[in-house]
Short mmCIF file of N, CA and C in Angstrom, two decimals:
data_model
loop_
_atom_site.label_atom_id
_atom_site.label_comp_id
_atom_site.label_asym_id
_atom_site.label_seq_id
_atom_site.Cartn_x
_atom_site.Cartn_y
_atom_site.Cartn_z
N MET Z 21 -51.38 47.17 131.75
CA MET Z 21 -50.78 48.15 130.90
C MET Z 21 -49.81 47.43 129.96
N ARG Z 22 -49.88 47.73 128.68
CA ARG Z 22 -49.01 47.10 127.71
C ARG Z 22 -47.63 47.72 127.79
N VAL Z 23 -46.63 46.89 127.78
CA VAL Z 23 -45.25 47.35 127.85
C VAL Z 23 -44.51 46.85 126.62
N ARG Z 24 -43.76 47.74 126.00
CA ARG Z 24 -42.95 47.36 124.84
C ARG Z 24 -41.50 47.61 125.16
N LYS Z 25 -40.62 46.93 124.45
CA LYS Z 25 -39.19 47.15 124.62
C LYS Z 25 -38.66 47.94 123.44
N GLN Z 26 -37.80 48.91 123.74
CA GLN Z 26 -37.11 49.64 122.69
C GLN Z 26 -35.78 48.96 122.44
N ASN Z 27 -35.07 49.45 121.44
CA ASN Z 27 -33.77 48.87 121.09
C ASN Z 27 -32.79 48.90 122.25
N ASN Z 28 -32.90 49.88 123.13
CA ASN Z 28 -31.95 49.98 124.23
C ASN Z 28 -32.42 49.21 125.47
N ASN Z 29 -33.36 48.30 125.28
CA ASN Z 29 -33.87 47.43 126.33
C ASN Z 29 -34.59 48.16 127.45
N MET Z 30 -34.99 49.40 127.23
CA MET Z 30 -35.78 50.14 128.21
C MET Z 30 -37.26 49.87 127.94
N LYS Z 31 -37.99 49.48 128.97
CA LYS Z 31 -39.43 49.27 128.83
C LYS Z 31 -40.11 50.61 128.65
N THR Z 32 -41.11 50.63 127.79
CA THR Z 32 -41.86 51.87 127.57
C THR Z 32 -43.35 51.63 127.81
N VAL Z 33 -44.04 52.73 128.09
CA VAL Z 33 -45.49 52.72 128.28
C VAL Z 33 -46.06 53.86 127.48
N HIS Z 34 -47.35 53.80 127.24
CA HIS Z 34 -48.06 54.88 126.55
C HIS Z 34 -48.84 55.70 127.58
N TYR Z 35 -48.73 57.01 127.44
CA TYR Z 35 -49.41 57.95 128.32
C TYR Z 35 -50.32 58.83 127.48
N LEU Z 36 -51.56 59.00 127.92
CA LEU Z 36 -52.54 59.83 127.23
C LEU Z 36 -52.61 61.17 127.96
N ALA Z 37 -52.18 62.23 127.28
CA ALA Z 37 -52.19 63.58 127.86
C ALA Z 37 -53.35 64.37 127.28
N TYR Z 38 -54.06 65.09 128.13
CA TYR Z 38 -55.21 65.88 127.67
C TYR Z 38 -55.27 67.27 128.28
N GLY Z 39 -54.41 67.57 129.24
CA GLY Z 39 -54.42 68.86 129.91
C GLY Z 39 -53.12 69.61 129.71
N SER Z 40 -52.53 70.06 130.80
CA SER Z 40 -51.31 70.86 130.68
C SER Z 40 -50.12 70.06 130.15
N ASN Z 41 -50.18 68.74 130.21
CA ASN Z 41 -49.10 67.91 129.67
C ASN Z 41 -49.20 67.69 128.17
N LEU Z 42 -50.17 68.29 127.51
CA LEU Z 42 -50.30 68.13 126.06
C LEU Z 42 -49.05 68.58 125.32
N HIS Z 43 -48.50 69.71 125.76
CA HIS Z 43 -47.35 70.26 125.06
C HIS Z 43 -46.09 69.45 125.41
N PRO Z 44 -45.36 68.98 124.40
CA PRO Z 44 -44.19 68.14 124.68
C PRO Z 44 -43.15 68.81 125.58
N ARG Z 45 -42.98 70.10 125.44
CA ARG Z 45 -41.99 70.79 126.27
C ARG Z 45 -42.36 70.70 127.75
N ARG Z 46 -43.63 70.84 128.05
CA ARG Z 46 -44.11 70.74 129.44
C ARG Z 46 -43.87 69.32 129.96
N LEU Z 47 -44.30 68.33 129.18
CA LEU Z 47 -44.17 66.95 129.63
C LEU Z 47 -42.72 66.52 129.72
N GLN Z 48 -41.89 66.92 128.77
CA GLN Z 48 -40.49 66.50 128.78
C GLN Z 48 -39.69 67.13 129.93
N ARG Z 49 -40.16 68.24 130.46
CA ARG Z 49 -39.52 68.78 131.67
C ARG Z 49 -39.76 67.86 132.85
N ARG Z 50 -40.87 67.17 132.82
CA ARG Z 50 -41.20 66.23 133.89
C ARG Z 50 -40.65 64.84 133.59
N VAL Z 51 -40.81 64.42 132.36
CA VAL Z 51 -40.46 63.06 131.93
C VAL Z 51 -39.62 63.18 130.65
N PRO Z 52 -38.30 63.25 130.77
CA PRO Z 52 -37.45 63.53 129.60
C PRO Z 52 -37.59 62.55 128.43
N SER Z 53 -37.99 61.32 128.68
CA SER Z 53 -38.07 60.34 127.59
C SER Z 53 -39.34 60.47 126.75
N ALA Z 54 -40.30 61.28 127.18
CA ALA Z 54 -41.60 61.36 126.52
C ALA Z 54 -41.47 61.82 125.06
N ARG Z 55 -42.08 61.05 124.17
CA ARG Z 55 -42.10 61.36 122.73
C ARG Z 55 -43.51 61.18 122.21
N VAL Z 56 -43.98 62.16 121.44
CA VAL Z 56 -45.32 62.09 120.85
C VAL Z 56 -45.34 60.96 119.82
N ILE Z 57 -46.36 60.11 119.91
CA ILE Z 57 -46.51 59.06 118.90
C ILE Z 57 -47.84 59.17 118.17
N GLY Z 58 -48.70 60.11 118.59
CA GLY Z 58 -49.96 60.29 117.88
C GLY Z 58 -50.95 61.11 118.69
N THR Z 59 -52.09 61.34 118.08
CA THR Z 59 -53.19 62.03 118.75
C THR Z 59 -54.46 61.22 118.54
N VAL Z 60 -55.45 61.53 119.35
CA VAL Z 60 -56.71 60.79 119.28
C VAL Z 60 -57.85 61.68 119.74
N GLY Z 61 -59.02 61.46 119.15
CA GLY Z 61 -60.25 62.09 119.63
C GLY Z 61 -61.04 61.03 120.37
N LEU Z 62 -61.36 61.29 121.62
CA LEU Z 62 -62.07 60.33 122.45
C LEU Z 62 -63.56 60.70 122.48
N MET Z 63 -64.35 59.95 121.75
CA MET Z 63 -65.79 60.20 121.66
C MET Z 63 -66.47 59.84 122.97
N GLY Z 64 -67.53 60.57 123.28
CA GLY Z 64 -68.30 60.28 124.48
C GLY Z 64 -67.65 60.76 125.76
N ARG Z 65 -66.72 61.71 125.61
CA ARG Z 65 -66.03 62.25 126.77
C ARG Z 65 -66.01 63.78 126.68
N GLN Z 66 -65.86 64.41 127.83
CA GLN Z 66 -65.86 65.87 127.89
C GLN Z 66 -64.69 66.35 128.75
N LEU Z 67 -64.01 67.40 128.27
CA LEU Z 67 -62.93 68.02 129.03
C LEU Z 67 -63.54 69.00 130.02
N LYS Z 68 -63.16 68.87 131.27
CA LYS Z 68 -63.65 69.77 132.32
C LYS Z 68 -62.45 70.35 133.06
N PHE Z 69 -62.58 71.59 133.47
CA PHE Z 69 -61.59 72.24 134.32
C PHE Z 69 -62.24 72.32 135.70
N HIS Z 70 -62.21 71.23 136.43
CA HIS Z 70 -62.91 71.20 137.72
C HIS Z 70 -62.23 70.34 138.78
N LYS Z 71 -61.04 69.89 138.51
CA LYS Z 71 -60.30 69.11 139.51
C LYS Z 71 -59.52 70.10 140.38
N ARG Z 72 -59.76 70.09 141.67
CA ARG Z 72 -59.08 70.99 142.59
C ARG Z 72 -57.63 70.55 142.76
N GLY Z 73 -56.71 71.43 142.35
CA GLY Z 73 -55.30 71.15 142.46
C GLY Z 73 -54.75 71.48 143.83
N GLN Z 74 -53.50 71.10 144.07
CA GLN Z 74 -52.84 71.40 145.34
C GLN Z 74 -52.74 72.90 145.58
N ASP Z 75 -52.77 73.69 144.50
CA ASP Z 75 -52.69 75.15 144.60
C ASP Z 75 -54.08 75.81 144.66
N ALA Z 76 -55.12 75.00 144.82
CA ALA Z 76 -56.52 75.45 144.96
C ALA Z 76 -57.12 75.99 143.67
N SER Z 77 -56.47 75.78 142.55
CA SER Z 77 -57.04 76.18 141.25
C SER Z 77 -57.55 74.94 140.53
N ALA Z 78 -58.31 75.17 139.46
CA ALA Z 78 -58.89 74.07 138.69
C ALA Z 78 -57.87 73.49 137.72
N LYS Z 79 -57.85 72.19 137.64
CA LYS Z 79 -57.03 71.45 136.68
C LYS Z 79 -57.99 70.63 135.80
N CYS Z 80 -57.46 70.08 134.73
CA CYS Z 80 -58.29 69.33 133.78
C CYS Z 80 -58.66 67.95 134.28
N ASN Z 81 -59.77 67.48 133.76
CA ASN Z 81 -60.27 66.14 134.01
C ASN Z 81 -61.07 65.72 132.78
N ILE Z 82 -61.18 64.42 132.58
CA ILE Z 82 -62.01 63.88 131.51
C ILE Z 82 -63.22 63.20 132.15
N LEU Z 83 -64.40 63.61 131.70
CA LEU Z 83 -65.63 62.96 132.14
C LEU Z 83 -66.16 62.10 131.02
N GLN Z 84 -66.60 60.93 131.35
CA GLN Z 84 -67.24 60.06 130.37
C GLN Z 84 -68.72 60.41 130.35
N THR Z 85 -69.22 60.87 129.19
CA THR Z 85 -70.62 61.29 129.07
C THR Z 85 -71.45 60.30 128.27
N GLY Z 86 -70.81 59.58 127.38
CA GLY Z 86 -71.54 58.67 126.51
C GLY Z 86 -72.19 59.35 125.32
N LYS Z 87 -72.15 60.67 125.26
CA LYS Z 87 -72.74 61.42 124.14
C LYS Z 87 -71.73 61.47 122.99
N THR Z 88 -72.16 61.05 121.82
CA THR Z 88 -71.25 61.05 120.67
C THR Z 88 -70.86 62.46 120.25
N SER Z 89 -71.62 63.46 120.66
CA SER Z 89 -71.27 64.84 120.32
C SER Z 89 -70.13 65.37 121.20
N ASP Z 90 -69.83 64.70 122.30
CA ASP Z 90 -68.72 65.11 123.18
C ASP Z 90 -67.44 64.42 122.74
N VAL Z 91 -66.39 65.22 122.59
CA VAL Z 91 -65.09 64.68 122.18
C VAL Z 91 -63.99 65.39 122.96
N VAL Z 92 -63.06 64.61 123.48
CA VAL Z 92 -61.84 65.14 124.08
C VAL Z 92 -60.69 64.73 123.18
N TYR Z 93 -59.86 65.70 122.82
CA TYR Z 93 -58.68 65.42 122.02
C TYR Z 93 -57.50 65.26 122.96
N ALA Z 94 -56.66 64.29 122.65
CA ALA Z 94 -55.53 63.97 123.52
C ALA Z 94 -54.32 63.59 122.68
N ALA Z 95 -53.16 63.68 123.30
CA ALA Z 95 -51.91 63.26 122.68
C ALA Z 95 -51.47 61.96 123.32
N ILE Z 96 -50.92 61.09 122.51
CA ILE Z 96 -50.39 59.82 123.01
C ILE Z 96 -48.87 59.95 123.02
N TYR Z 97 -48.29 59.73 124.18
CA TYR Z 97 -46.84 59.79 124.34
C TYR Z 97 -46.32 58.40 124.70
N GLU Z 98 -45.13 58.13 124.23
CA GLU Z 98 -44.42 56.95 124.69
C GLU Z 98 -43.32 57.45 125.62
N MET Z 99 -43.13 56.76 126.72
CA MET Z 99 -42.13 57.17 127.71
C MET Z 99 -41.57 55.94 128.39
N TYR Z 100 -40.41 56.10 129.02
CA TYR Z 100 -39.84 55.00 129.78
C TYR Z 100 -40.72 54.69 130.99
N ALA Z 101 -40.98 53.42 131.18
CA ALA Z 101 -41.79 53.00 132.33
C ALA Z 101 -41.13 53.41 133.63
N SER Z 102 -39.82 53.44 133.64
CA SER Z 102 -39.09 53.81 134.86
C SER Z 102 -39.34 55.26 135.28
N GLU Z 103 -39.82 56.10 134.36
CA GLU Z 103 -40.08 57.50 134.68
C GLU Z 103 -41.53 57.76 135.12
N ARG Z 104 -42.33 56.73 135.10
CA ARG Z 104 -43.74 56.94 135.44
C ARG Z 104 -43.93 57.42 136.87
N LYS Z 105 -43.09 56.99 137.78
CA LYS Z 105 -43.20 57.44 139.17
C LYS Z 105 -43.02 58.95 139.27
N ILE Z 106 -42.16 59.50 138.44
CA ILE Z 106 -41.94 60.95 138.42
C ILE Z 106 -43.23 61.65 137.99
N LEU Z 107 -43.86 61.14 136.95
CA LEU Z 107 -45.09 61.73 136.46
C LEU Z 107 -46.22 61.54 137.48
N ASP Z 108 -46.30 60.36 138.09
CA ASP Z 108 -47.30 60.12 139.13
C ASP Z 108 -47.18 61.16 140.24
N GLN Z 109 -45.96 61.45 140.64
CA GLN Z 109 -45.72 62.44 141.70
C GLN Z 109 -46.15 63.83 141.24
N ALA Z 110 -45.75 64.22 140.04
CA ALA Z 110 -46.09 65.55 139.52
C ALA Z 110 -47.59 65.73 139.35
N GLU Z 111 -48.29 64.67 138.96
CA GLU Z 111 -49.72 64.75 138.73
C GLU Z 111 -50.55 64.58 140.00
N GLY Z 112 -49.93 64.14 141.06
CA GLY Z 112 -50.67 63.98 142.31
C GLY Z 112 -51.45 62.68 142.37
N LEU Z 113 -50.83 61.60 141.92
CA LEU Z 113 -51.49 60.30 141.99
C LEU Z 113 -51.86 59.98 143.43
N ASN Z 114 -53.13 59.61 143.62
CA ASN Z 114 -53.71 59.30 144.93
C ASN Z 114 -53.78 60.53 145.85
N ARG Z 115 -53.58 61.71 145.29
CA ARG Z 115 -53.74 62.97 146.00
C ARG Z 115 -54.57 63.92 145.14
N GLY Z 116 -55.56 63.37 144.45
CA GLY Z 116 -56.41 64.16 143.58
C GLY Z 116 -56.71 63.47 142.26
N TYR Z 117 -55.75 62.70 141.79
CA TYR Z 117 -55.94 61.94 140.56
C TYR Z 117 -55.75 60.46 140.84
N SER Z 118 -56.48 59.64 140.13
CA SER Z 118 -56.25 58.20 140.14
C SER Z 118 -55.91 57.77 138.72
N LEU Z 119 -55.39 56.58 138.59
CA LEU Z 119 -55.00 56.06 137.28
C LEU Z 119 -56.17 55.42 136.57
N ALA Z 120 -56.17 55.57 135.26
CA ALA Z 120 -57.14 54.90 134.40
C ALA Z 120 -56.38 54.40 133.17
N GLN Z 121 -56.99 53.50 132.45
CA GLN Z 121 -56.40 52.97 131.21
C GLN Z 121 -57.44 53.03 130.11
N ILE Z 122 -56.93 53.14 128.91
CA ILE Z 122 -57.80 53.16 127.74
C ILE Z 122 -57.10 52.41 126.62
N GLU Z 123 -57.88 51.69 125.85
CA GLU Z 123 -57.36 50.99 124.68
C GLU Z 123 -57.55 51.91 123.49
N ILE Z 124 -56.46 52.21 122.79
CA ILE Z 124 -56.51 53.10 121.64
C ILE Z 124 -56.17 52.28 120.39
N VAL Z 125 -57.10 52.28 119.47
CA VAL Z 125 -56.95 51.49 118.25
C VAL Z 125 -55.63 51.84 117.57
N GLY Z 126 -54.85 50.84 117.28
CA GLY Z 126 -53.58 51.02 116.59
C GLY Z 126 -52.43 51.43 117.48
N GLN Z 127 -52.70 51.74 118.75
CA GLN Z 127 -51.63 52.18 119.66
C GLN Z 127 -51.50 51.30 120.89
N GLY Z 128 -52.53 50.55 121.21
CA GLY Z 128 -52.50 49.72 122.40
C GLY Z 128 -53.08 50.44 123.60
N THR Z 129 -52.69 50.00 124.77
CA THR Z 129 -53.21 50.55 126.02
C THR Z 129 -52.39 51.76 126.44
N ALA Z 130 -53.08 52.78 126.93
CA ALA Z 130 -52.41 53.97 127.46
C ALA Z 130 -52.99 54.25 128.84
N PHE Z 131 -52.15 54.75 129.72
CA PHE Z 131 -52.63 55.16 131.03
C PHE Z 131 -52.86 56.67 131.02
N PHE Z 132 -53.75 57.12 131.89
CA PHE Z 132 -54.00 58.55 132.05
C PHE Z 132 -54.54 58.77 133.46
N TYR Z 133 -54.70 60.02 133.81
CA TYR Z 133 -55.14 60.38 135.15
C TYR Z 133 -56.56 60.94 135.11
N VAL Z 134 -57.37 60.54 136.07
CA VAL Z 134 -58.73 61.07 136.20
C VAL Z 134 -58.91 61.58 137.64
N ALA Z 135 -59.69 62.64 137.77
CA ALA Z 135 -59.90 63.25 139.08
C ALA Z 135 -60.66 62.31 140.00
N GLU Z 136 -60.20 62.25 141.24
CA GLU Z 136 -60.93 61.52 142.27
C GLU Z 136 -62.14 62.38 142.67
N GLU Z 137 -63.25 61.72 142.92
CA GLU Z 137 -64.51 62.43 143.14
C GLU Z 137 -64.43 63.52 144.20
N GLN Z 138 -63.72 63.26 145.29
CA GLN Z 138 -63.66 64.24 146.37
C GLN Z 138 -62.84 65.48 146.00
N TYR Z 139 -62.17 65.47 144.84
CA TYR Z 139 -61.39 66.62 144.38
C TYR Z 139 -62.11 67.40 143.27
N ILE Z 140 -63.31 66.99 142.91
CA ILE Z 140 -64.06 67.70 141.88
C ILE Z 140 -64.81 68.86 142.52
N ASP Z 141 -64.61 70.04 141.93
CA ASP Z 141 -65.25 71.26 142.43
C ASP Z 141 -65.61 72.12 141.23
N ASN Z 142 -66.88 72.21 140.93
CA ASN Z 142 -67.34 72.98 139.77
C ASN Z 142 -67.37 74.48 140.00
N ASN Z 143 -66.92 74.94 141.17
CA ASN Z 143 -66.95 76.35 141.50
C ASN Z 143 -65.57 77.00 141.53
N ILE Z 144 -64.57 76.33 141.00
CA ILE Z 144 -63.23 76.91 140.97
C ILE Z 144 -62.81 77.15 139.53
N LEU Z 145 -61.82 77.99 139.36
CA LEU Z 145 -61.31 78.34 138.02
C LEU Z 145 -59.84 77.96 137.91
N PRO Z 146 -59.38 77.73 136.69
CA PRO Z 146 -57.95 77.49 136.49
C PRO Z 146 -57.20 78.82 136.51
N PHE Z 147 -55.90 78.74 136.79
CA PHE Z 147 -55.05 79.91 136.64
C PHE Z 147 -54.88 80.19 135.15
N ASN Z 148 -54.63 81.44 134.82
CA ASN Z 148 -54.45 81.82 133.42
C ASN Z 148 -53.31 81.04 132.76
N TRP Z 149 -52.19 80.84 133.45
CA TRP Z 149 -51.07 80.11 132.86
C TRP Z 149 -51.43 78.65 132.57
N TYR Z 150 -52.26 78.06 133.43
CA TYR Z 150 -52.64 76.67 133.22
C TYR Z 150 -53.45 76.53 131.93
N LYS Z 151 -54.43 77.40 131.78
CA LYS Z 151 -55.24 77.36 130.55
C LYS Z 151 -54.35 77.61 129.33
N GLU Z 152 -53.40 78.52 129.44
CA GLU Z 152 -52.49 78.80 128.31
C GLU Z 152 -51.66 77.57 127.95
N LEU Z 153 -51.25 76.79 128.93
CA LEU Z 153 -50.53 75.54 128.63
C LEU Z 153 -51.41 74.56 127.87
N VAL Z 154 -52.68 74.45 128.27
CA VAL Z 154 -53.61 73.54 127.58
C VAL Z 154 -53.83 74.03 126.14
N ILE Z 155 -54.01 75.33 125.96
CA ILE Z 155 -54.22 75.88 124.62
C ILE Z 155 -52.98 75.67 123.76
N ALA Z 156 -51.80 75.96 124.31
CA ALA Z 156 -50.56 75.80 123.54
C ALA Z 156 -50.36 74.34 123.12
N GLY Z 157 -50.66 73.41 124.02
CA GLY Z 157 -50.56 72.00 123.67
C GLY Z 157 -51.56 71.60 122.61
N SER Z 158 -52.77 72.13 122.71
CA SER Z 158 -53.80 71.84 121.71
C SER Z 158 -53.41 72.39 120.34
N ARG Z 159 -52.82 73.57 120.33
CA ARG Z 159 -52.34 74.14 119.07
C ARG Z 159 -51.17 73.34 118.51
N PHE Z 160 -50.26 72.95 119.37
CA PHE Z 160 -49.10 72.16 118.94
C PHE Z 160 -49.56 70.92 118.18
N HIS Z 161 -50.60 70.28 118.68
CA HIS Z 161 -51.10 69.04 118.07
C HIS Z 161 -52.14 69.29 116.99
N ALA Z 162 -52.39 70.56 116.68
CA ALA Z 162 -53.32 70.94 115.61
C ALA Z 162 -54.72 70.38 115.84
N PHE Z 163 -55.19 70.45 117.09
CA PHE Z 163 -56.55 70.04 117.38
C PHE Z 163 -57.51 71.00 116.69
N PRO Z 164 -58.74 70.57 116.43
CA PRO Z 164 -59.70 71.41 115.70
C PRO Z 164 -59.94 72.76 116.37
N GLU Z 165 -60.17 73.76 115.53
CA GLU Z 165 -60.41 75.12 116.03
C GLU Z 165 -61.64 75.18 116.94
N THR Z 166 -62.64 74.35 116.67
CA THR Z 166 -63.83 74.35 117.54
C THR Z 166 -63.47 73.89 118.96
N TYR Z 167 -62.54 72.97 119.05
CA TYR Z 167 -62.08 72.49 120.36
C TYR Z 167 -61.31 73.58 121.07
N LEU Z 168 -60.43 74.25 120.33
CA LEU Z 168 -59.68 75.38 120.91
C LEU Z 168 -60.62 76.47 121.39
N ALA Z 169 -61.67 76.73 120.63
CA ALA Z 169 -62.64 77.75 121.02
C ALA Z 169 -63.33 77.37 122.34
N GLN Z 170 -63.63 76.10 122.53
CA GLN Z 170 -64.25 75.65 123.78
C GLN Z 170 -63.32 75.92 124.96
N ILE Z 171 -62.04 75.63 124.77
CA ILE Z 171 -61.07 75.86 125.84
C ILE Z 171 -60.91 77.36 126.09
N ASN Z 172 -60.85 78.13 125.01
CA ASN Z 172 -60.71 79.59 125.15
C ASN Z 172 -61.86 80.20 125.92
N ASN Z 173 -63.03 79.58 125.90
CA ASN Z 173 -64.20 80.09 126.60
C ASN Z 173 -64.18 79.83 128.11
N ILE Z 174 -63.20 79.08 128.57
CA ILE Z 174 -63.10 78.78 130.00
C ILE Z 174 -62.62 80.04 130.74
N ASN Z 175 -63.34 80.43 131.76
CA ASN Z 175 -62.93 81.55 132.59
C ASN Z 175 -61.71 81.16 133.42
N VAL Z 176 -60.86 82.14 133.72
CA VAL Z 176 -59.65 81.90 134.49
C VAL Z 176 -59.56 82.90 135.63
N MET Z 177 -58.62 82.64 136.51
CA MET Z 177 -58.30 83.60 137.56
C MET Z 177 -56.80 83.86 137.51
N PRO Z 178 -56.38 85.02 137.96
CA PRO Z 178 -54.94 85.30 137.98
C PRO Z 178 -54.25 84.50 139.08
N ASP Z 179 -53.01 84.18 138.84
CA ASP Z 179 -52.20 83.53 139.87
C ASP Z 179 -51.40 84.63 140.55
N HIS Z 180 -51.65 84.85 141.82
CA HIS Z 180 -50.96 85.90 142.56
C HIS Z 180 -49.56 85.48 143.01
N ASP Z 181 -49.21 84.22 142.77
CA ASP Z 181 -47.84 83.76 143.03
C ASP Z 181 -47.04 84.00 141.75
N GLU Z 182 -46.39 85.15 141.70
CA GLU Z 182 -45.69 85.57 140.49
C GLU Z 182 -44.60 84.58 140.07
N ALA Z 183 -43.89 84.03 141.01
CA ALA Z 183 -42.83 83.06 140.69
C ALA Z 183 -43.40 81.82 140.03
N ARG Z 184 -44.52 81.33 140.55
CA ARG Z 184 -45.15 80.13 139.97
C ARG Z 184 -45.63 80.44 138.55
N GLN Z 185 -46.26 81.59 138.37
CA GLN Z 185 -46.74 81.95 137.05
C GLN Z 185 -45.58 82.07 136.06
N GLN Z 186 -44.51 82.74 136.45
CA GLN Z 186 -43.36 82.89 135.55
C GLN Z 186 -42.73 81.55 135.22
N HIS Z 187 -42.66 80.66 136.21
CA HIS Z 187 -42.11 79.33 135.98
C HIS Z 187 -42.88 78.59 134.89
N HIS Z 188 -44.20 78.61 134.98
CA HIS Z 188 -45.01 77.89 134.01
C HIS Z 188 -45.06 78.58 132.65
N MET Z 189 -45.12 79.88 132.64
CA MET Z 189 -45.14 80.60 131.36
C MET Z 189 -43.80 80.49 130.62
N ALA Z 190 -42.72 80.29 131.36
CA ALA Z 190 -41.40 80.13 130.73
C ALA Z 190 -41.36 78.91 129.82
N ILE Z 191 -42.17 77.92 130.13
CA ILE Z 191 -42.24 76.73 129.28
C ILE Z 191 -42.67 77.10 127.88
N LEU Z 192 -43.61 78.03 127.77
CA LEU Z 192 -44.14 78.42 126.48
C LEU Z 192 -43.22 79.38 125.72
N SER Z 193 -42.36 80.07 126.43
CA SER Z 193 -41.47 81.03 125.76
C SER Z 193 -40.13 80.44 125.39
N THR Z 194 -39.85 79.22 125.83
CA THR Z 194 -38.59 78.56 125.51
C THR Z 194 -38.67 78.01 124.09
N PRO Z 195 -37.61 78.22 123.31
CA PRO Z 195 -37.65 77.69 121.92
C PRO Z 195 -37.63 76.18 121.87
#
């Protein structure tokens, strides 16, 4: 992983967000140093809502398809390397997600999370609030309307844990 130094001598890394962490407000609640530095379309990849989360709902994953017609849009964030453990914990590193790296032209290497095979379940749905976070992040970054339409077509299920739903939806209602 490529590491750069900022003026304040803090090491930074690049993180590729493609799911609920797309929206800066969501990510900055987890990793306060996170700053958007760009966006990218990843050809030959497909966004799937099929990673079984700790709450038994579907979370996002990126599948490599090799088809040039498949594109996943993602945001590139720069963050302090010292905060990566916080994000690893929040994302469930080695408890559903493993680390991957990608070289992004003009930005260097970025890390991201991919679903571990034993956590993939094509028969589960995301919670409504989770999909709303992905849509809000996609809108924030002005991803193409066709991409937003694909996400909007994903079926959801209600979250019967009202406190959890309110917690996540509050992210979108905060100025």
